[in-house]
Short mmCIF file of C-alpha atoms in Angstrom, two decimals:
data_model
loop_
_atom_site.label_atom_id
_atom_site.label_comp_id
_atom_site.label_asym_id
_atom_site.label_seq_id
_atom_site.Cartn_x
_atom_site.Cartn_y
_atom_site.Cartn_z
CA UNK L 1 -385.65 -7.02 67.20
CA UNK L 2 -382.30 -6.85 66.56
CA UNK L 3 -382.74 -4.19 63.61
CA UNK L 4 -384.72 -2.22 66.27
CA UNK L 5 -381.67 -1.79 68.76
CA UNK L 6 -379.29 -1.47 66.05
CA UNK L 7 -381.40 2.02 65.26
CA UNK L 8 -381.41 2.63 69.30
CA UNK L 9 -377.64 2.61 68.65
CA UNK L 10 -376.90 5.73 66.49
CA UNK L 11 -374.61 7.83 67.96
CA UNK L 12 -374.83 11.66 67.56
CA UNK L 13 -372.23 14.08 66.51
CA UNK L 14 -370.49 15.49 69.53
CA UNK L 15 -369.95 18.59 67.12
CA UNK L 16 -371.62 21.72 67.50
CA UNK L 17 -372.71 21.63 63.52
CA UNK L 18 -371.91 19.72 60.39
CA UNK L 19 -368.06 19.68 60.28
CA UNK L 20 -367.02 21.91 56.92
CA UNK L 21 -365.17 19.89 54.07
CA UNK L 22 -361.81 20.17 53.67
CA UNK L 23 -359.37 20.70 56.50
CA UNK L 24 -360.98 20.09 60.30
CA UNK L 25 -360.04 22.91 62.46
CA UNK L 26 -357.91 21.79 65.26
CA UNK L 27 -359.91 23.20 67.42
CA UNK L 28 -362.92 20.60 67.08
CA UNK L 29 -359.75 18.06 66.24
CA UNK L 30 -358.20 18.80 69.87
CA UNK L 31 -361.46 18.68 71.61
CA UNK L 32 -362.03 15.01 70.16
CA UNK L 33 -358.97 14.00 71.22
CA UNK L 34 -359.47 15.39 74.45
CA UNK L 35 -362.82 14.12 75.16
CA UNK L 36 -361.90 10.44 73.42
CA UNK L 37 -358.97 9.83 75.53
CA UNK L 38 -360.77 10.77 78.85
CA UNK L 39 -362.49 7.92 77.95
CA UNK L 40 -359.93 5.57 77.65
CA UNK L 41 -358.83 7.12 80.70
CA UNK L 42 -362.62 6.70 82.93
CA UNK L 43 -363.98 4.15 81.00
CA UNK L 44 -361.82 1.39 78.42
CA UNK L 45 -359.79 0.65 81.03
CA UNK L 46 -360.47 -1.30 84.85
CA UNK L 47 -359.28 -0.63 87.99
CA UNK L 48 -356.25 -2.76 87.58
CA UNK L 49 -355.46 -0.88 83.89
CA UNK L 50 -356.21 -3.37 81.80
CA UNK L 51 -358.57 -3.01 78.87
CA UNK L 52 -361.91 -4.10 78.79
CA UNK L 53 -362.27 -5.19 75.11
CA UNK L 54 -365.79 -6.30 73.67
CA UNK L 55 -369.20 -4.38 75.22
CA UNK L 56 -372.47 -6.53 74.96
CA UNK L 57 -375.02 -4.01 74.52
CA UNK L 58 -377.85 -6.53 75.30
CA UNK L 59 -376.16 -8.09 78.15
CA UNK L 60 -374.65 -4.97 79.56
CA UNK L 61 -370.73 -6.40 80.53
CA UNK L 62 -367.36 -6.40 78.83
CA UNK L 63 -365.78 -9.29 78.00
CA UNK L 64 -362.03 -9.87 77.32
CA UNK L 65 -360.38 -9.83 74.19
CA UNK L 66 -356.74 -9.92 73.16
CA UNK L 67 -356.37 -7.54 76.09
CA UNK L 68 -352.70 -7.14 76.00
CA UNK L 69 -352.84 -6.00 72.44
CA UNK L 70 -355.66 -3.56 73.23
CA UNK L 71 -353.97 -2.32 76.44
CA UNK L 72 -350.34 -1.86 74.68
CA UNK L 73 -352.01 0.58 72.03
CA UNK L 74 -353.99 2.34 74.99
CA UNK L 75 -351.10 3.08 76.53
CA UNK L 76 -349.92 4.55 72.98
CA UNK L 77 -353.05 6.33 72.73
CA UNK L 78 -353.26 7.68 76.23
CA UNK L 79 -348.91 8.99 76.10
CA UNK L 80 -350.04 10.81 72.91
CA UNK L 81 -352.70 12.70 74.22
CA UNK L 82 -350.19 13.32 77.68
CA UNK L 83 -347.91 14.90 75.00
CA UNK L 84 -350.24 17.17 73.03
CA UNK L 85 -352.27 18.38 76.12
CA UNK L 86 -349.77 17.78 79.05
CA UNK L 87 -352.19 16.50 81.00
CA UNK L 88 -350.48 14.00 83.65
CA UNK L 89 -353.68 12.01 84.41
CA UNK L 90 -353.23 10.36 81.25
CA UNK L 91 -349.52 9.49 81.99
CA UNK L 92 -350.31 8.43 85.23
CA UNK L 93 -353.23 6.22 83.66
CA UNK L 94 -350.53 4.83 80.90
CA UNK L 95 -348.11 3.81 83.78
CA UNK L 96 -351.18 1.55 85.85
CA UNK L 97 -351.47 -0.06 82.10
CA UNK L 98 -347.95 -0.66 81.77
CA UNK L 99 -347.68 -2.02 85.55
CA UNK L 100 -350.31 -4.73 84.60
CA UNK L 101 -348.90 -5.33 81.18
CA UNK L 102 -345.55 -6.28 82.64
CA UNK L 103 -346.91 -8.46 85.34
CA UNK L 104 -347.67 -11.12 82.35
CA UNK L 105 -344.19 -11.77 82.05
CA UNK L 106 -343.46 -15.38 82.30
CA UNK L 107 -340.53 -16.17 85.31
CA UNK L 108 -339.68 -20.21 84.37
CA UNK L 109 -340.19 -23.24 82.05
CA UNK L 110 -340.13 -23.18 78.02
CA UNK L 111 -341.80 -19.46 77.80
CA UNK L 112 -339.68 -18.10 80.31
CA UNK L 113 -339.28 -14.07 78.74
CA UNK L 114 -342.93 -14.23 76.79
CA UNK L 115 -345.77 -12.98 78.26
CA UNK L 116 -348.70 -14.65 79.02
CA UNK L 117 -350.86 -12.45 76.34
CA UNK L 118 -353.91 -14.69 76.25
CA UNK L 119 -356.14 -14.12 73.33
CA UNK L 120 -359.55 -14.88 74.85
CA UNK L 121 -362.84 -15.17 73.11
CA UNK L 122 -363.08 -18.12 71.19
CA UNK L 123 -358.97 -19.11 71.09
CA UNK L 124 -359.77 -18.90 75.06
CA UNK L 125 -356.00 -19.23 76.72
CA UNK L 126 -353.80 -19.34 73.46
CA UNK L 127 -351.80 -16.69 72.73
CA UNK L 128 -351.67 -14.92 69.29
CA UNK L 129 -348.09 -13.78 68.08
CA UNK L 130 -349.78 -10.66 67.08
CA UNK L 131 -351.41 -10.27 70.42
CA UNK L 132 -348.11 -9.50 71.90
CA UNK L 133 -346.55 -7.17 68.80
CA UNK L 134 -349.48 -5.02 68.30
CA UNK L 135 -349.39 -4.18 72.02
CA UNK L 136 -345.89 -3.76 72.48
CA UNK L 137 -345.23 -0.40 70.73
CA UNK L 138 -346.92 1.19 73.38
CA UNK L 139 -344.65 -0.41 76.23
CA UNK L 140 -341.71 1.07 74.19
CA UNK L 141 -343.12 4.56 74.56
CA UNK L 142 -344.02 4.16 77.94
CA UNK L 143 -340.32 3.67 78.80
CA UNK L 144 -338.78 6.50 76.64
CA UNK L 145 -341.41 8.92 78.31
CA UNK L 146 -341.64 7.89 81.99
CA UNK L 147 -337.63 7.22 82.05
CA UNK L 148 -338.89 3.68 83.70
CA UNK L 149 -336.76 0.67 81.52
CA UNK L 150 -339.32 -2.26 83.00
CA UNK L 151 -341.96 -1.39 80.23
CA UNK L 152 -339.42 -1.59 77.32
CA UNK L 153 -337.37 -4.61 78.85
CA UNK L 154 -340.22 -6.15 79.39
CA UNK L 155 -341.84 -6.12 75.60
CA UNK L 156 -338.35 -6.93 74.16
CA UNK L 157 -337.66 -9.66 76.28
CA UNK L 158 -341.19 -11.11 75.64
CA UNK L 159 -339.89 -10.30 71.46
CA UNK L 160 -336.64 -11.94 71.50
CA UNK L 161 -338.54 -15.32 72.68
CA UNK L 162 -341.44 -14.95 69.32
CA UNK L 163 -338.01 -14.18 67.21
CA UNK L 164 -336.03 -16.93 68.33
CA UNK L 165 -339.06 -19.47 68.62
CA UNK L 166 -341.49 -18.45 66.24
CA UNK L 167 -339.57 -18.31 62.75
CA UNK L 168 -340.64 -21.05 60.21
CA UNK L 169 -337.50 -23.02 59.40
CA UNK L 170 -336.72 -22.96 55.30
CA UNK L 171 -339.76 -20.49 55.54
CA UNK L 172 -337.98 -16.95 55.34
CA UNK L 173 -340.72 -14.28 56.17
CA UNK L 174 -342.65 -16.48 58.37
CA UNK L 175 -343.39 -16.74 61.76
CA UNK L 176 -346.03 -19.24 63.65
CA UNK L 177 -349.06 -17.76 64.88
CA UNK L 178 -350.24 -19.44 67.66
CA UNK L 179 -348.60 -21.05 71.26
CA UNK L 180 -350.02 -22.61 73.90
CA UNK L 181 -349.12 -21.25 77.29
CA UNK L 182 -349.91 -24.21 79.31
CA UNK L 183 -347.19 -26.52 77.66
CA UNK L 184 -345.30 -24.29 75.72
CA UNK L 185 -345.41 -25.49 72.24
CA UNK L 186 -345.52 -24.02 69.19
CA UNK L 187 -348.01 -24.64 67.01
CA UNK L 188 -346.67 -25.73 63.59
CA UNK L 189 -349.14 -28.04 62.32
CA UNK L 190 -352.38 -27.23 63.47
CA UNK L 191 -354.83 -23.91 63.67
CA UNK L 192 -357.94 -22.94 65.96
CA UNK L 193 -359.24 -21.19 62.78
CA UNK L 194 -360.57 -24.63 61.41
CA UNK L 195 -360.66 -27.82 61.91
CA UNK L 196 -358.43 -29.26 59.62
CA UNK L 197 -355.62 -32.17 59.46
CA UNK L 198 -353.05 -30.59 56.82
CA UNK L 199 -353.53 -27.21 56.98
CA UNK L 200 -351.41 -24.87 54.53
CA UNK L 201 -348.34 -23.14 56.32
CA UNK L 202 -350.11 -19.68 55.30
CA UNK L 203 -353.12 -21.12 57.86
CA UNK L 204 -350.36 -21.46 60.87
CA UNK L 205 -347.66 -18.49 60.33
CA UNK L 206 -347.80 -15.05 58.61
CA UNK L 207 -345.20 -12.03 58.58
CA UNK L 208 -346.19 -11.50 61.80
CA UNK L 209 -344.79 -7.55 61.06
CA UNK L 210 -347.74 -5.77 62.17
CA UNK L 211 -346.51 -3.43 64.78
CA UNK L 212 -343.26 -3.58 63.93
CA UNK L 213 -341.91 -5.64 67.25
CA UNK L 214 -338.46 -6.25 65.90
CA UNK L 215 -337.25 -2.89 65.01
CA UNK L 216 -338.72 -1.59 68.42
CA UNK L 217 -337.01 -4.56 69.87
CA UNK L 218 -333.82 -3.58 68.21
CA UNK L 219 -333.77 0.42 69.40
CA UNK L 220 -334.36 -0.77 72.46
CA UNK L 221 -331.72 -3.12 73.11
CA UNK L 222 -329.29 -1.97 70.35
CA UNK L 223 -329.22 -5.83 69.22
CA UNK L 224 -328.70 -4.90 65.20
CA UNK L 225 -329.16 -8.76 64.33
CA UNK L 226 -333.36 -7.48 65.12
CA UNK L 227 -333.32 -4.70 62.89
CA UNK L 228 -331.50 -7.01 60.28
CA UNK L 229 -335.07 -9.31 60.54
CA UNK L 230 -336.76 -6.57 60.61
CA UNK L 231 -335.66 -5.54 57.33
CA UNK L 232 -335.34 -8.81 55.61
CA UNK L 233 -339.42 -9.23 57.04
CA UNK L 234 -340.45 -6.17 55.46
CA UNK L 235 -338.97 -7.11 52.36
CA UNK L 236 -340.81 -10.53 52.02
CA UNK L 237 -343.88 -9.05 53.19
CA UNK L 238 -343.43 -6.27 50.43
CA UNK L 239 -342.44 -9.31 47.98
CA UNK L 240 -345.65 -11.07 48.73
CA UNK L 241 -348.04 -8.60 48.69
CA UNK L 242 -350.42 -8.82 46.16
CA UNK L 243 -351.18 -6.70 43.23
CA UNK L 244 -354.36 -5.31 44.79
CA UNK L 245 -352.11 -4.02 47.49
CA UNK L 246 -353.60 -6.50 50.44
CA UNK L 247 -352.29 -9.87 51.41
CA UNK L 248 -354.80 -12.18 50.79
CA UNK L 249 -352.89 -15.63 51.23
CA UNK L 250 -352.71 -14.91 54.98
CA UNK L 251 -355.52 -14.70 57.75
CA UNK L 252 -357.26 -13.01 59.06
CA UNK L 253 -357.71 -12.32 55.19
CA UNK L 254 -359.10 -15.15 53.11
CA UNK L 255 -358.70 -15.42 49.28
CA UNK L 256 -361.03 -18.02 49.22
CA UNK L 257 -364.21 -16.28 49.72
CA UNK L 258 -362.57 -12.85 49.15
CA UNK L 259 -363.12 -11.72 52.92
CA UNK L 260 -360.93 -8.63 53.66
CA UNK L 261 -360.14 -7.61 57.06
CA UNK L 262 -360.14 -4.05 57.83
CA UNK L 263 -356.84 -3.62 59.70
CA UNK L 264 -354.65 -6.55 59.07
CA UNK L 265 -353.49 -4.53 55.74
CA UNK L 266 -352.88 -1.42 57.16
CA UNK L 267 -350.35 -3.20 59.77
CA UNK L 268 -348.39 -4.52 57.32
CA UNK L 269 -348.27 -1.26 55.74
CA UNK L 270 -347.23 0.89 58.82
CA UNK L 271 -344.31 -1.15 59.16
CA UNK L 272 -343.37 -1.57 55.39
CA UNK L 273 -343.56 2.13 55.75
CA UNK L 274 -341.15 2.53 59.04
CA UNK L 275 -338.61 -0.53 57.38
CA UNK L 276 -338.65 2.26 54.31
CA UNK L 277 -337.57 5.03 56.53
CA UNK L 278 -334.73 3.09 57.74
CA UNK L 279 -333.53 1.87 54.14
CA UNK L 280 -334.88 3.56 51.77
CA UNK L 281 -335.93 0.84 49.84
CA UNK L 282 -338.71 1.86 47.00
CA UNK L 283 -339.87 -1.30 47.37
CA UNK L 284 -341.43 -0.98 50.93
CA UNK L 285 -342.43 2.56 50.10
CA UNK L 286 -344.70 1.54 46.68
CA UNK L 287 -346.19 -1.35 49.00
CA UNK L 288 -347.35 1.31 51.78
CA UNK L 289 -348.63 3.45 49.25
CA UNK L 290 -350.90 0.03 47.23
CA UNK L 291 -352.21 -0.91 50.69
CA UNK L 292 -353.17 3.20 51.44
CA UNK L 293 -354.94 2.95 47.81
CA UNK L 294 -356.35 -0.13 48.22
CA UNK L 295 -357.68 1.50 51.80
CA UNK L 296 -359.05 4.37 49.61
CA UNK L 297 -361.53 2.14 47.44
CA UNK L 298 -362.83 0.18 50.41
CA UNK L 299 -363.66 3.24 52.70
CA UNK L 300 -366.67 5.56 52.25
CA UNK L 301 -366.97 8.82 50.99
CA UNK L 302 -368.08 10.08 54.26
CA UNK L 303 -365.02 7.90 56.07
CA UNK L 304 -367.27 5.44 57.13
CA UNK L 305 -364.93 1.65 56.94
CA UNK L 306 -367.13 -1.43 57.59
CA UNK L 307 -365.50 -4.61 59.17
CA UNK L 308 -367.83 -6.72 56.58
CA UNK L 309 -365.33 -6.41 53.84
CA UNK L 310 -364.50 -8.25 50.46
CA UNK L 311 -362.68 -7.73 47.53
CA UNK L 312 -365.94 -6.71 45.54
CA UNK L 313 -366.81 -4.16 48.40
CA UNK L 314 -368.87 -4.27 51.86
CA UNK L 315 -370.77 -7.24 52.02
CA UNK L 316 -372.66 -5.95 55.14
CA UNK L 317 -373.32 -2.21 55.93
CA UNK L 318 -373.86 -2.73 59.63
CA UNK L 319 -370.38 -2.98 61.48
CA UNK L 320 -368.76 0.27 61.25
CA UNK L 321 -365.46 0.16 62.40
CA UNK L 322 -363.38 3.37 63.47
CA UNK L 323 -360.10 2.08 64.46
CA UNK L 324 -360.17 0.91 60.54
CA UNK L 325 -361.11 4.46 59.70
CA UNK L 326 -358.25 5.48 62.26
CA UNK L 327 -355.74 3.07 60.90
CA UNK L 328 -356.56 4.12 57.43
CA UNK L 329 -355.76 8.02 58.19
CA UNK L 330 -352.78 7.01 59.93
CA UNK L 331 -351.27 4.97 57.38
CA UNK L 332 -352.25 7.92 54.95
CA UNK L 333 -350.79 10.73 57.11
CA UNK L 334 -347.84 9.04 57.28
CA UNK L 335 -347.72 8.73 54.01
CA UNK L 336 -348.45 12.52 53.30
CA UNK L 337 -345.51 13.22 55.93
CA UNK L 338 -343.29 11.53 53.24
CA UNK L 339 -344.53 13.57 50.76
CA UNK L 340 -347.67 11.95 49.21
CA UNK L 341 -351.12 14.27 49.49
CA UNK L 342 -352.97 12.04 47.63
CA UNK L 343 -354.74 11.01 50.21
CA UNK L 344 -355.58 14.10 51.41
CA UNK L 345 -359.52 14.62 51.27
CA UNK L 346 -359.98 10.94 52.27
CA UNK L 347 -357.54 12.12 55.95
CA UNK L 348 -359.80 15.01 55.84
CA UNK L 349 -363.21 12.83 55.98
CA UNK L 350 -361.96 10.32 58.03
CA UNK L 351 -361.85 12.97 60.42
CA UNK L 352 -364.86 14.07 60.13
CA UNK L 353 -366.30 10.76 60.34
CA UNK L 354 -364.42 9.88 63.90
CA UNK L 355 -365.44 13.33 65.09
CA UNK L 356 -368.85 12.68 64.23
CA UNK L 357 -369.64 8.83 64.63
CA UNK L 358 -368.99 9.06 68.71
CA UNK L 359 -372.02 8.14 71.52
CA UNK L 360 -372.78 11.24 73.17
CA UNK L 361 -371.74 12.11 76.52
CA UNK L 362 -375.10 11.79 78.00
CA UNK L 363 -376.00 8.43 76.11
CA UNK L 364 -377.77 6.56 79.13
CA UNK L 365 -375.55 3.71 79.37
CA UNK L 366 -372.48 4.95 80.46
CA UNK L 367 -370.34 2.53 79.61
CA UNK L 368 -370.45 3.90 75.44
CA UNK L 369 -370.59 7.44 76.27
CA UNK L 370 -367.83 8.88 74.39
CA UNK L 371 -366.89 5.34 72.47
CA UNK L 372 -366.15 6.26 68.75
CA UNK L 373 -368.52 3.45 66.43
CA UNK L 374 -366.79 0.03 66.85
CA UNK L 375 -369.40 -2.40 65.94
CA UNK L 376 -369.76 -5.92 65.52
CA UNK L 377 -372.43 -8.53 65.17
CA UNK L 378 -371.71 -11.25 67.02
CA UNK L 379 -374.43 -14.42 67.02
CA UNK L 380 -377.11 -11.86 66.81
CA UNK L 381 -375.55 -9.86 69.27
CA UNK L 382 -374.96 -6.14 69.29
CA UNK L 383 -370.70 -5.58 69.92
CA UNK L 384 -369.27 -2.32 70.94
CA UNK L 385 -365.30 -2.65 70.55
CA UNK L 386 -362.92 -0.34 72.21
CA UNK L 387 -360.71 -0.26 69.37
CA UNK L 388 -362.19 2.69 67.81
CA UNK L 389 -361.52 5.12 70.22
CA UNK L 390 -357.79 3.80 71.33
CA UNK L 391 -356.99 4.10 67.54
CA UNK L 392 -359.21 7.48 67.19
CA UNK L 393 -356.94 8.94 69.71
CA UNK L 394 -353.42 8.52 68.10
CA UNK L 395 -355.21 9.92 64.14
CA UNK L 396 -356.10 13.19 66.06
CA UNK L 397 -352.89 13.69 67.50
CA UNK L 398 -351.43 12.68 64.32
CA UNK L 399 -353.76 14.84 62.28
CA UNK L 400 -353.52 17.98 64.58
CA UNK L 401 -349.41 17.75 63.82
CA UNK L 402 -350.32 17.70 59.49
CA UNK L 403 -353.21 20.01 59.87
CA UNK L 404 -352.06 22.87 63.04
#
């Protein structure tokens, strides 16, 4: 049954023909990006602008998932598309996303400054520290677009509290994953990963880098002391990457059975990559370019990256997953904007891949038409994601600047 809906669930290439190999014209580039963030726009987010996360294909809803991460880089996506096309529906869009972001902020008590960034699904009302830095980044935009300072104050605000709270005491490099909004505690000795009485400090904190909250933090406010941890973070992560260019001693990774994680990587990378800009530290520069290789011998040929990952390869070929694809090209464009075209044909076919691998705009459920591939398998359950397409969005605009 389930094999039978998965074939149901083929999308067909938007594209007029097979894309040619090589560079993608910007035309079909620009109409992707176009057509992609309209959906955003009509579809990935609600009324109120906040995302809609995970789409049951048998049951026919959306359920919530770390929806302030997933709104903060829809926002992103949807200000990137305003500034290639101009088009102020999708700034007006970002700015109904931003106005329900900011209402999270918490007034009183111990959290007073975070946000309430719930992670739903299983970790129901907890909030993830990453939950709250992969979303901010678009906040930060918001503000230096709109000219509005709530957005920015907001996210920094909601930063300073993880960075004063979060850090893991004779632990340099480490922050604590996970707090609980109802009574405000940290947790420091405990995970909702497993149930476990001792679990290792790599189980409860991480370099929590991944989106690079306190060197936005820091522009924003001019507070150096946050670029300062921003740096000295991106140099521990860099120091404790491994060889392979991941970082398996942290989750969502896990060196024990060898399970990869599609994205978590290519986060630390992006910011080990901005931290480089900023010091110029080789360091942070060789571990970018280790996680963009490693990226290169887990994708496909065609630019197809599964979420079933491992160190020996895909375990599963059934969860395609285009914000990995996305995340992938971006990590490698930026590297090519410093120089490195190494990773050219592999930008090149992840292109063509997100281009391709998109439900067609008359797919009878309307609630995929447009979605770039995102898919999960769930309890037997068919997932359609909405990270694809958010993430889709910023690679074309980043592509069409490479590639004019």
């Amino acid at each position: 049954m389930l094999a039978a809906l998965m074939m149901l669930l083929l999308p067909a290439s938007l594209a007029a023909g097979p894309l040619p190999s090589g560079v993608v014209p910007s035309e079909a580039v620009r109409a992707a990006l176009v057509e992609t963030a309209d959906v955003i726009d009509h579809v990935l987010l609600d009324e109120s602008g906040r995302a809609r996360g995970d789409y049951d294909w048998q049951r026919g809803r959306w359920s919530e998932y770390e929806v302030a991460w997933h709104t903060g880089q829809a926002i992103e996506a949807l200000l990137v598309a305003h500034a290639i096309t101009g088009d102020q529906r999708y700034l007006d869009r970002a700015r109904r996303a931003g106005d329900w972001w900011v209402s999270l902020e918490i007034r009183d008590g111990p959290l007073a400054g975070m946000v309430n960034a719930a992670h739903g699904d299983r970790l129901g009302s907890l909030i993830n520290f990453t939950t709250v830095g992969n979303g901010t980044p678009g906040l930060f935009r918001l503000s230096r677009v709109s000219g509005d300072s709530r957005y920015a104050d907001t996210a920094a605000r909601a930063i300073v509290w993880l960075a004063r709270n979060t850090a893991v005491p004779g632990q340099p490099g480490l922050y604590y994953n996970i707090i609980d909004p109802k009574t405000g505690a940290v947790w420091r000795d405990r995970t909702p990963h497993r149930a476990t009485s001792a679990p290792a400090i790599t189980e409860v904190a991480r370099p929590n880098i991944e989106g690079s909250p306190f060197l936005d933090a820091c522009e924003h406010l001019g507070a150096d002391w946050l670029c300062r941890t921003h740096d000295a973070l991106a140099q521990h992560t860099a120091a404790c990457q491994d060889a392979n260019g991941l970082w398996m001693r942290f989750e969502p990774n896990n060196a024990a059975d060898g399970t990869v994680h599609p994205r978590f990587n290519s986060w630390n990378a992006e910011a080990m990559l901005r931290a480089w800009r900023r010091t110029g530290d080789q360091r942070l520069l060789a571990a970018s370019i280790a996680t963009a290789r490693a990226n290169q011998r887990m994708i496909a040929a065609d630019g197809a990256f599964d979420y079933d990952q491992s160190l020996a390869g895909p375990r599963r070929a059934t969860s395609p997953t285009g914000s990995a694809t996305a995340f992938a090209g971006l990590l490698w464009l930026g590297l090519r904007e410093a120089g490195h075209t190494e990773f050219d044909a592999s930008i090149h076919a992840a292109a063509r891949w997100l281009i391709a691998n998109r439900y067609p705009l008359d797919h009878p459920d309307p609630q995929v038409r447009g979605l770039v591939v995102e898919r999960r398998i769930k309890g037997g359950r068919v997932i359609q994601r909405d990270l694809g397409t958010i993430f889709a969005v910023r690679f074309f605009a980043a592509y069409l600047k490479a590639f004019p």
